[in-house]
PDB file of C-alpha atoms in Angstrom:
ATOM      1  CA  UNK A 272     -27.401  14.730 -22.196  1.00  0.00           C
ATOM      2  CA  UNK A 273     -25.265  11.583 -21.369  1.00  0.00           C
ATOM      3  CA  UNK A 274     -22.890  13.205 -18.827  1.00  0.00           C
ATOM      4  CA  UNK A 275     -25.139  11.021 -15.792  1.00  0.00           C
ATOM      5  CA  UNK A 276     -24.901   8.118 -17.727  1.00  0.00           C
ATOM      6  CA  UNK A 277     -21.322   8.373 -18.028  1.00  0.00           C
ATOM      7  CA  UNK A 278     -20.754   9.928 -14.152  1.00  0.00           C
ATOM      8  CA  UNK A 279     -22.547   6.209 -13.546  1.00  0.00           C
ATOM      9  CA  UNK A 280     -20.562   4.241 -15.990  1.00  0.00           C
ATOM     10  CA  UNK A 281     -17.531   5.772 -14.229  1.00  0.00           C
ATOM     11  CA  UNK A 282     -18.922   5.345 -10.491  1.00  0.00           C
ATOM     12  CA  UNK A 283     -20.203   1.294 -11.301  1.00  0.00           C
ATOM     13  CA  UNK A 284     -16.385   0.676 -13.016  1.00  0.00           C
ATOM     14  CA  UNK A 285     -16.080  -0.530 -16.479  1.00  0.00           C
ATOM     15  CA  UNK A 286     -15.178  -4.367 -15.301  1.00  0.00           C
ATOM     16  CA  UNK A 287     -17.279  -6.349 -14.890  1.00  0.00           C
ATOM     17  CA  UNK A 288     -16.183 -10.245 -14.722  1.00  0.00           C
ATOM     18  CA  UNK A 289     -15.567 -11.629 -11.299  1.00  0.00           C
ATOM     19  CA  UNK A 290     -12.250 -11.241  -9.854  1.00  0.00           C
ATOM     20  CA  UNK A 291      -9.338 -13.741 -10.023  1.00  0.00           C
ATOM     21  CA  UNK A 292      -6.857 -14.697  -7.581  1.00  0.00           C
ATOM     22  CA  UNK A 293      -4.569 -12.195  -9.256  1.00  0.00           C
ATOM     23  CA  UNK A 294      -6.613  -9.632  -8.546  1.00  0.00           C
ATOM     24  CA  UNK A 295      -7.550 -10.569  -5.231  1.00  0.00           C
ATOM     25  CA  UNK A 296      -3.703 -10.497  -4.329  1.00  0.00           C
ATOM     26  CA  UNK A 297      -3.653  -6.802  -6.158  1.00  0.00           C
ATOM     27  CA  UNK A 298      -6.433  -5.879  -3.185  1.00  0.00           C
ATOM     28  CA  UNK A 299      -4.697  -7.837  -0.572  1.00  0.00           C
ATOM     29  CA  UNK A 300      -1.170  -5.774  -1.250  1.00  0.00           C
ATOM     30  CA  UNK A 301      -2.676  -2.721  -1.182  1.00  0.00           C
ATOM     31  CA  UNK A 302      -4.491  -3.154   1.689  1.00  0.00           C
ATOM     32  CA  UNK A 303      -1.444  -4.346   3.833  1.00  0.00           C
ATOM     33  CA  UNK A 304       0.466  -1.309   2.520  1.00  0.00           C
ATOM     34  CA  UNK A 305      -2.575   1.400   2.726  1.00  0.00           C
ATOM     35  CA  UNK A 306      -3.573  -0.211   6.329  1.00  0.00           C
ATOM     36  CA  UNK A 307       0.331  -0.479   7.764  1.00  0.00           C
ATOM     37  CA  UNK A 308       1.322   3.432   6.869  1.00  0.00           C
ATOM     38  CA  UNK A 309      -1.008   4.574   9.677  1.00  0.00           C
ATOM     39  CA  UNK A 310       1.839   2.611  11.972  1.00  0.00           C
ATOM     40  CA  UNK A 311       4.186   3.976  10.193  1.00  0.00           C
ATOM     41  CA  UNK A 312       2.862   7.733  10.458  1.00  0.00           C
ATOM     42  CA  UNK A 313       2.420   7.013  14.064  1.00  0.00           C
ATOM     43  CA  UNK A 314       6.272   5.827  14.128  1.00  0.00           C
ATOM     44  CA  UNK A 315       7.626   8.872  12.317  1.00  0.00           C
ATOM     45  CA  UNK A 316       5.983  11.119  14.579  1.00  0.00           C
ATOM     46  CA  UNK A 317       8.316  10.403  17.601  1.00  0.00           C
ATOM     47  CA  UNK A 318      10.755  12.528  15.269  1.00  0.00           C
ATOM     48  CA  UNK A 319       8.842  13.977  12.660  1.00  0.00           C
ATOM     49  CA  UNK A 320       6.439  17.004  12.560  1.00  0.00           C
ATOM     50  CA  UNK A 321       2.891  16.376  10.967  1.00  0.00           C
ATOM     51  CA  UNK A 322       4.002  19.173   8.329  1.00  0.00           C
ATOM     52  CA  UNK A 323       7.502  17.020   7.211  1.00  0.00           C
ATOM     53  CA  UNK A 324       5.089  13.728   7.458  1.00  0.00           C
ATOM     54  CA  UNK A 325       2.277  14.853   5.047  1.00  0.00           C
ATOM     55  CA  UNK A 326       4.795  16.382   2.315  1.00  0.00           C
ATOM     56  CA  UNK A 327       7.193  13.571   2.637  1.00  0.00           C
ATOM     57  CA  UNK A 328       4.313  11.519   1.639  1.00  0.00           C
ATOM     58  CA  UNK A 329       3.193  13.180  -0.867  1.00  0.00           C
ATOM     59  CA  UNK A 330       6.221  14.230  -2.458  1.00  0.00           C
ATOM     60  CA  UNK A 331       8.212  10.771  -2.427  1.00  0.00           C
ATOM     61  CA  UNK A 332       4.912   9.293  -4.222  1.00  0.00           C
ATOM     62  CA  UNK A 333       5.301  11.763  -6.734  1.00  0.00           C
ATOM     63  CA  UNK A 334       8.900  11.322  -7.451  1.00  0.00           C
ATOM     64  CA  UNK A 335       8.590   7.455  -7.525  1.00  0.00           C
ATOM     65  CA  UNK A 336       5.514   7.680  -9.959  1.00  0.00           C
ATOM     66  CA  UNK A 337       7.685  10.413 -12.380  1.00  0.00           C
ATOM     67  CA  UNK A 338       9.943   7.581 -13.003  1.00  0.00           C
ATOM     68  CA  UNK A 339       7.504   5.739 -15.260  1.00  0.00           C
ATOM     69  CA  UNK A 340       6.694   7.631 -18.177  1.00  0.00           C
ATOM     70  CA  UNK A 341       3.189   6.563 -18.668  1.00  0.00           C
ATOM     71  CA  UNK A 342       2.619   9.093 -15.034  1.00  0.00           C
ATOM     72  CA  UNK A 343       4.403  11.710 -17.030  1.00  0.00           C
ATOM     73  CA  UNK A 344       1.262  12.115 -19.536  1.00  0.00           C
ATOM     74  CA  UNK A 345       0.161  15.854 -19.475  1.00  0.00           C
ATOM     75  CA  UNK A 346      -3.127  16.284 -18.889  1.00  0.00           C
ATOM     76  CA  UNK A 347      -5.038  18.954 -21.147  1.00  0.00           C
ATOM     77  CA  UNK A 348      -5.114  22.422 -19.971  1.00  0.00           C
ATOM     78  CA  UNK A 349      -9.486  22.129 -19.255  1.00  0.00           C
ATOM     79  CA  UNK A 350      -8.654  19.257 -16.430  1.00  0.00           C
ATOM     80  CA  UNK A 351      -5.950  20.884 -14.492  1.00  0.00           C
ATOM     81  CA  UNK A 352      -8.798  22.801 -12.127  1.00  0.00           C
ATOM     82  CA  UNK A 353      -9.987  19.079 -11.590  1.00  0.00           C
ATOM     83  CA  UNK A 354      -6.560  17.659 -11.183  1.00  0.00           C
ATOM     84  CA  UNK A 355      -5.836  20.617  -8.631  1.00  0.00           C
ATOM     85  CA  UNK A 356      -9.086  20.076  -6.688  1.00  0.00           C
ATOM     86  CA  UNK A 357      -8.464  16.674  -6.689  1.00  0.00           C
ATOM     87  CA  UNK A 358      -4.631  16.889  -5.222  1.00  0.00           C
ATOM     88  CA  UNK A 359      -6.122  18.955  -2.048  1.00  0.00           C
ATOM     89  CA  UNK A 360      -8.805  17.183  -1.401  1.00  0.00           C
ATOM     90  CA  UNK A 361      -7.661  13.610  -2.028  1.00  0.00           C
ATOM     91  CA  UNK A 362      -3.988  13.587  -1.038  1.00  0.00           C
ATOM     92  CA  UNK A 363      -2.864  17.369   0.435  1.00  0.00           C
ATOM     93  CA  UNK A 364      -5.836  17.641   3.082  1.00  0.00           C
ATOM     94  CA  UNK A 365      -5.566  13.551   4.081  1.00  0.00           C
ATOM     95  CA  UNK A 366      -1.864  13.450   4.339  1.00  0.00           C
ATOM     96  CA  UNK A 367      -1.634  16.305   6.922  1.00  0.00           C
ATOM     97  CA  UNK A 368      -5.060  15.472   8.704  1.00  0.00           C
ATOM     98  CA  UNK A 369      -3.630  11.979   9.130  1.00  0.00           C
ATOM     99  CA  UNK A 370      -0.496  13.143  10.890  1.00  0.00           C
ATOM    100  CA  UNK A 371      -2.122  15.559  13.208  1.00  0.00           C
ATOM    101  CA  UNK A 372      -5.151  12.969  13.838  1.00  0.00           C
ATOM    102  CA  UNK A 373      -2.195  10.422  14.966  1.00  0.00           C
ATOM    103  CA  UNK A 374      -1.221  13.003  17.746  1.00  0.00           C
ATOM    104  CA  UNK A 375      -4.433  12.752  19.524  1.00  0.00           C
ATOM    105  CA  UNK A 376      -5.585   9.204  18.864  1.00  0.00           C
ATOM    106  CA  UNK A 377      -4.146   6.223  17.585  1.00  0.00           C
ATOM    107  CA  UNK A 378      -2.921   4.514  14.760  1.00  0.00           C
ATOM    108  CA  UNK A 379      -5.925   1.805  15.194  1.00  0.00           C
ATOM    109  CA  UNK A 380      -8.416   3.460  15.435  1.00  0.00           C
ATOM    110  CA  UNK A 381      -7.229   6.099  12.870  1.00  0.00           C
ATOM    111  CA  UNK A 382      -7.141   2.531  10.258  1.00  0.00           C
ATOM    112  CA  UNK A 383     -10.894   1.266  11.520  1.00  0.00           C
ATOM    113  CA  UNK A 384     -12.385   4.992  11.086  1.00  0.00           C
ATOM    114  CA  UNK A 385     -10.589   4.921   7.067  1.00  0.00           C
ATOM    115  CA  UNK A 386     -12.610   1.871   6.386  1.00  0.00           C
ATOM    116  CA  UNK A 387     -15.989   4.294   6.158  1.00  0.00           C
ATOM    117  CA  UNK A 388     -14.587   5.633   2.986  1.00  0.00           C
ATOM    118  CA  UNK A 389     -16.392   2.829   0.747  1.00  0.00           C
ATOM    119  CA  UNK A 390     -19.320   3.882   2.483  1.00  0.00           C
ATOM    120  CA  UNK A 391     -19.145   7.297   2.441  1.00  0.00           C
ATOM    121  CA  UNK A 392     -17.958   7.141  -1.632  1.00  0.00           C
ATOM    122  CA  UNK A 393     -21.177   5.248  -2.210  1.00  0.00           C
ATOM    123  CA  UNK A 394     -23.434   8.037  -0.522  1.00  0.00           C
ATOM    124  CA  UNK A 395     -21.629  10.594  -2.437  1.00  0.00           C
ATOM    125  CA  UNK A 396     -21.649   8.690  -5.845  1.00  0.00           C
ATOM    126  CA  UNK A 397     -25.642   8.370  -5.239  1.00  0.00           C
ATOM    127  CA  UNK A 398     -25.899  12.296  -4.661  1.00  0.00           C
ATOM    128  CA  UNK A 399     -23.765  12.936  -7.615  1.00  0.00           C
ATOM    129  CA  UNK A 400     -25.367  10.737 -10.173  1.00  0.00           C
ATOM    130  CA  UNK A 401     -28.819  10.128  -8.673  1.00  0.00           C
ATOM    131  CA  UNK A 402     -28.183   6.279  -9.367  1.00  0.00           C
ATOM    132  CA  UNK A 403     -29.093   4.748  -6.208  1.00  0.00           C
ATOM    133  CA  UNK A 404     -26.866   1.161  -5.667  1.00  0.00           C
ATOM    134  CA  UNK A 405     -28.949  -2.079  -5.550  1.00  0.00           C
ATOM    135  CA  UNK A 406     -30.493  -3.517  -2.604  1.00  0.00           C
ATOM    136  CA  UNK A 407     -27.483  -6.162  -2.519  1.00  0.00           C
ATOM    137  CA  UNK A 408     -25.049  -3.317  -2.339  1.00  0.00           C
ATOM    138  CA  UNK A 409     -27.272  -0.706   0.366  1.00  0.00           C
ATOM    139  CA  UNK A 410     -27.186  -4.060   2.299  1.00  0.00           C
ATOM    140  CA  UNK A 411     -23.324  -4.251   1.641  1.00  0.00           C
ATOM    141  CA  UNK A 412     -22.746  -1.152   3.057  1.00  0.00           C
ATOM    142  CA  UNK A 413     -25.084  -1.341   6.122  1.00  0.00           C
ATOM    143  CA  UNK A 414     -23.092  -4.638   7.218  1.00  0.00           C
ATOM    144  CA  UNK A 415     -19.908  -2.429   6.718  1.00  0.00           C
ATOM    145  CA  UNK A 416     -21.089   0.701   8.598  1.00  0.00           C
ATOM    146  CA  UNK A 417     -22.088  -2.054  11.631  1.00  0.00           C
ATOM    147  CA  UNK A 418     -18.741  -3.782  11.241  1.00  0.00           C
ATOM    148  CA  UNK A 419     -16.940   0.086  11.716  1.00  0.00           C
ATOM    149  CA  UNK A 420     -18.718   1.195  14.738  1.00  0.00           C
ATOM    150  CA  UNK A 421     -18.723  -2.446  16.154  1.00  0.00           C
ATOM    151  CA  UNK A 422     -14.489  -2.121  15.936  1.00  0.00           C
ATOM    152  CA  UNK A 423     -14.472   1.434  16.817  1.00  0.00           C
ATOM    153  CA  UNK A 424     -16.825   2.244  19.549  1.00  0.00           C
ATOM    154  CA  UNK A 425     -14.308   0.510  22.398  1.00  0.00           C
ATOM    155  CA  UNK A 426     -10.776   2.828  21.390  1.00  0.00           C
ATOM    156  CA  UNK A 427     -13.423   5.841  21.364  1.00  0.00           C
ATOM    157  CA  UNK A 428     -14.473   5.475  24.579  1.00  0.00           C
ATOM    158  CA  UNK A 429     -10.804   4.964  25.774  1.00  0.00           C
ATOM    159  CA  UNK A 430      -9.138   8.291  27.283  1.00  0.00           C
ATOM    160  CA  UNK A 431      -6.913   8.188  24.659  1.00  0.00           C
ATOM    161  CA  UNK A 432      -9.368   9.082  21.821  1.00  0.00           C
ATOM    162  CA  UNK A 433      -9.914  13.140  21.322  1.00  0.00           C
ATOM    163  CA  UNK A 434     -12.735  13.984  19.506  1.00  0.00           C
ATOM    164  CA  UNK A 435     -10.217  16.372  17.470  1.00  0.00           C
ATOM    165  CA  UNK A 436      -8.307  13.364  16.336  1.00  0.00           C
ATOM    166  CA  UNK A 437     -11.774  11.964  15.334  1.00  0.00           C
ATOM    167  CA  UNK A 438     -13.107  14.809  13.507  1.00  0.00           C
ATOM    168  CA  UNK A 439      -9.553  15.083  11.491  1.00  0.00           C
ATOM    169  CA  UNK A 440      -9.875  11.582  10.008  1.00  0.00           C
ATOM    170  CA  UNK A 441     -13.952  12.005   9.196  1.00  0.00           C
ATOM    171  CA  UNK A 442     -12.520  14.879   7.293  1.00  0.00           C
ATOM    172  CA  UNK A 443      -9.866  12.903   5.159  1.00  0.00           C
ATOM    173  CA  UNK A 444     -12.589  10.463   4.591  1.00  0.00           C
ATOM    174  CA  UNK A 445     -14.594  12.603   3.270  1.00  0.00           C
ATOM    175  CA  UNK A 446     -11.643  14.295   1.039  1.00  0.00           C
ATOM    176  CA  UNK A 447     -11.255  11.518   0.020  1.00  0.00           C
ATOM    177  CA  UNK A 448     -14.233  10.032  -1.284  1.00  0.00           C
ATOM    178  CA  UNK A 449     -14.877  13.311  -2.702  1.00  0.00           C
ATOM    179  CA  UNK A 450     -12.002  13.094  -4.852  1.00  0.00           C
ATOM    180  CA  UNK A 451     -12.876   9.695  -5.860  1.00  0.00           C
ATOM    181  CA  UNK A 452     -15.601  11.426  -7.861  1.00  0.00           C
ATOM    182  CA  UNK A 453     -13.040  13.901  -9.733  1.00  0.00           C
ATOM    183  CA  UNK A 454     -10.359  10.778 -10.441  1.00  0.00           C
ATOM    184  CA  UNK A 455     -12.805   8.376 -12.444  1.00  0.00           C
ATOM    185  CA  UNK A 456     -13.203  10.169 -15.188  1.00  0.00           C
ATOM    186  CA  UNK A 457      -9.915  11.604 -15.160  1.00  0.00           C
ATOM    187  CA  UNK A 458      -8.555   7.945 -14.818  1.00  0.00           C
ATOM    188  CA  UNK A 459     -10.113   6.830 -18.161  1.00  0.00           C
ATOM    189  CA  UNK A 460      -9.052   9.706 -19.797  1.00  0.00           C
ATOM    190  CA  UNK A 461      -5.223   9.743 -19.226  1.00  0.00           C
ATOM    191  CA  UNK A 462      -4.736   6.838 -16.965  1.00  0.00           C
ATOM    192  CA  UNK A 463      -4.503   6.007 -13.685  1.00  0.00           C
ATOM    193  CA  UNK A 464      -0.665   6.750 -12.466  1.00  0.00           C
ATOM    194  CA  UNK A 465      -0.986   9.552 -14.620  1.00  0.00           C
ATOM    195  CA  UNK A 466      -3.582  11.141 -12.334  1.00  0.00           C
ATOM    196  CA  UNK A 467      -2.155  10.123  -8.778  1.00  0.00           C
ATOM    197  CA  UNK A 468       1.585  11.256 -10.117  1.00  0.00           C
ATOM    198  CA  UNK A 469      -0.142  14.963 -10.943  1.00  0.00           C
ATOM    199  CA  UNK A 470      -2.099  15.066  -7.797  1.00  0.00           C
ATOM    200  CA  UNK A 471       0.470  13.812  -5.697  1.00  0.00           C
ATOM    201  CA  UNK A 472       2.648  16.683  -7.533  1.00  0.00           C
ATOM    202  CA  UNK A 473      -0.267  19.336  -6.711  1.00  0.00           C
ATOM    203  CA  UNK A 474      -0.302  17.837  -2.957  1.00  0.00           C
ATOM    204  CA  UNK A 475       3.351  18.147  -2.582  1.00  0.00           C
ATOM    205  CA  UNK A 476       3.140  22.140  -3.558  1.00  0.00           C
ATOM    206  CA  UNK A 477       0.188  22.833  -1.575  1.00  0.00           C
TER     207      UNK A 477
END
């Protein structure tokens, strides 16, 4: 009877004081290092198949993460279809799809299609918990849809952009907000680095 309230708990976040500049330079970091590997991905692949790109990716995060032994935290034997789902939908299906998308359209526009996946989490997190956002929020995310097709719409019309390419990144978008529903509980329960080191782990066998 209180699995929705909890799916919501998990979906809203469990912090809820204003950020501080610490924080802010958390977001910033990752940001600049999530935003710059679509340049790199594009780099590699002047020597690199999509195949060696996607498990490289996978597998080096893995083996960085098993370092600290907080990631090494075994999760119980009822989450491990969740963990596995998770791995191929949120890291497996986007590291490949990435790397093929990148040889059909470019490392721009591959970064300014990613930045629907707040968006497209928020849909999904109303659908799963039937906890629509507030009107300051659904406004929120208008703005940012706007602000996507605004950047977008000029490298799709270019001759370099394949509707292939296209379709390959919607799909990693969409693995993974999906995921992002299977890690927040998950996240809470055995931490966070525990979670990305196992699904990394899944990604790099599948």
């Amino acid at each position: 009877m209180d699995t929705a309230p909890r799916s919501s708990a998990a979906v809203e976040g469990t912090q809820s004081e204003g950020f501080r500049l610490l924080d802010w330079g958390h977001v910033g970091l990752t940001a600049a290092i999530f935003g710059s590997a679509f340049l790199w991905i594009a780099i590699a692949l002047r020597s690199l198949s999509p195949g060696v790109i996607g498990f490289s990716r996978v597998a080096l995060g893995a083996g960085v993460l098993l370092l600290f032994s907080q990631a090494r935290k075994l999760p119980h034997r009822k989450d491990w279809t969740r963990i596995v789902i998770a791995g191929c939908l949120g890291q497996a299906a986007p590291a490949i799809l990435f790397a093929m998308a990148e040889q059909r359209i470019s490392s721009s526009l591959t970064g300014m299609l990613m930045s629907a996946i707040p968006m497209v989490t928020a849909v999904l997190a109303a659908m799963v918990t039937r906890h629509l956002p507030s009107r300051t929020r659904v406004v929120g995310l208008l703005i940012g849809s706007i602000g996507i097709a605004l950047l977008s719409l000029p490298s799709l019309r270019g001759a370099g952009a394949e509707v292939a390419g296209v379709a390959m990144v919607l799909l990693a978008v969409l693995g993974y907000s999906s995921a992002s529903m299977i890690y927040a509980p998950l996240q809470q329960r055995y931490g966070a680095i525990a979670v990305v080191m196992w699904t990394l782990a899944v990604a790099s066998v599948v």
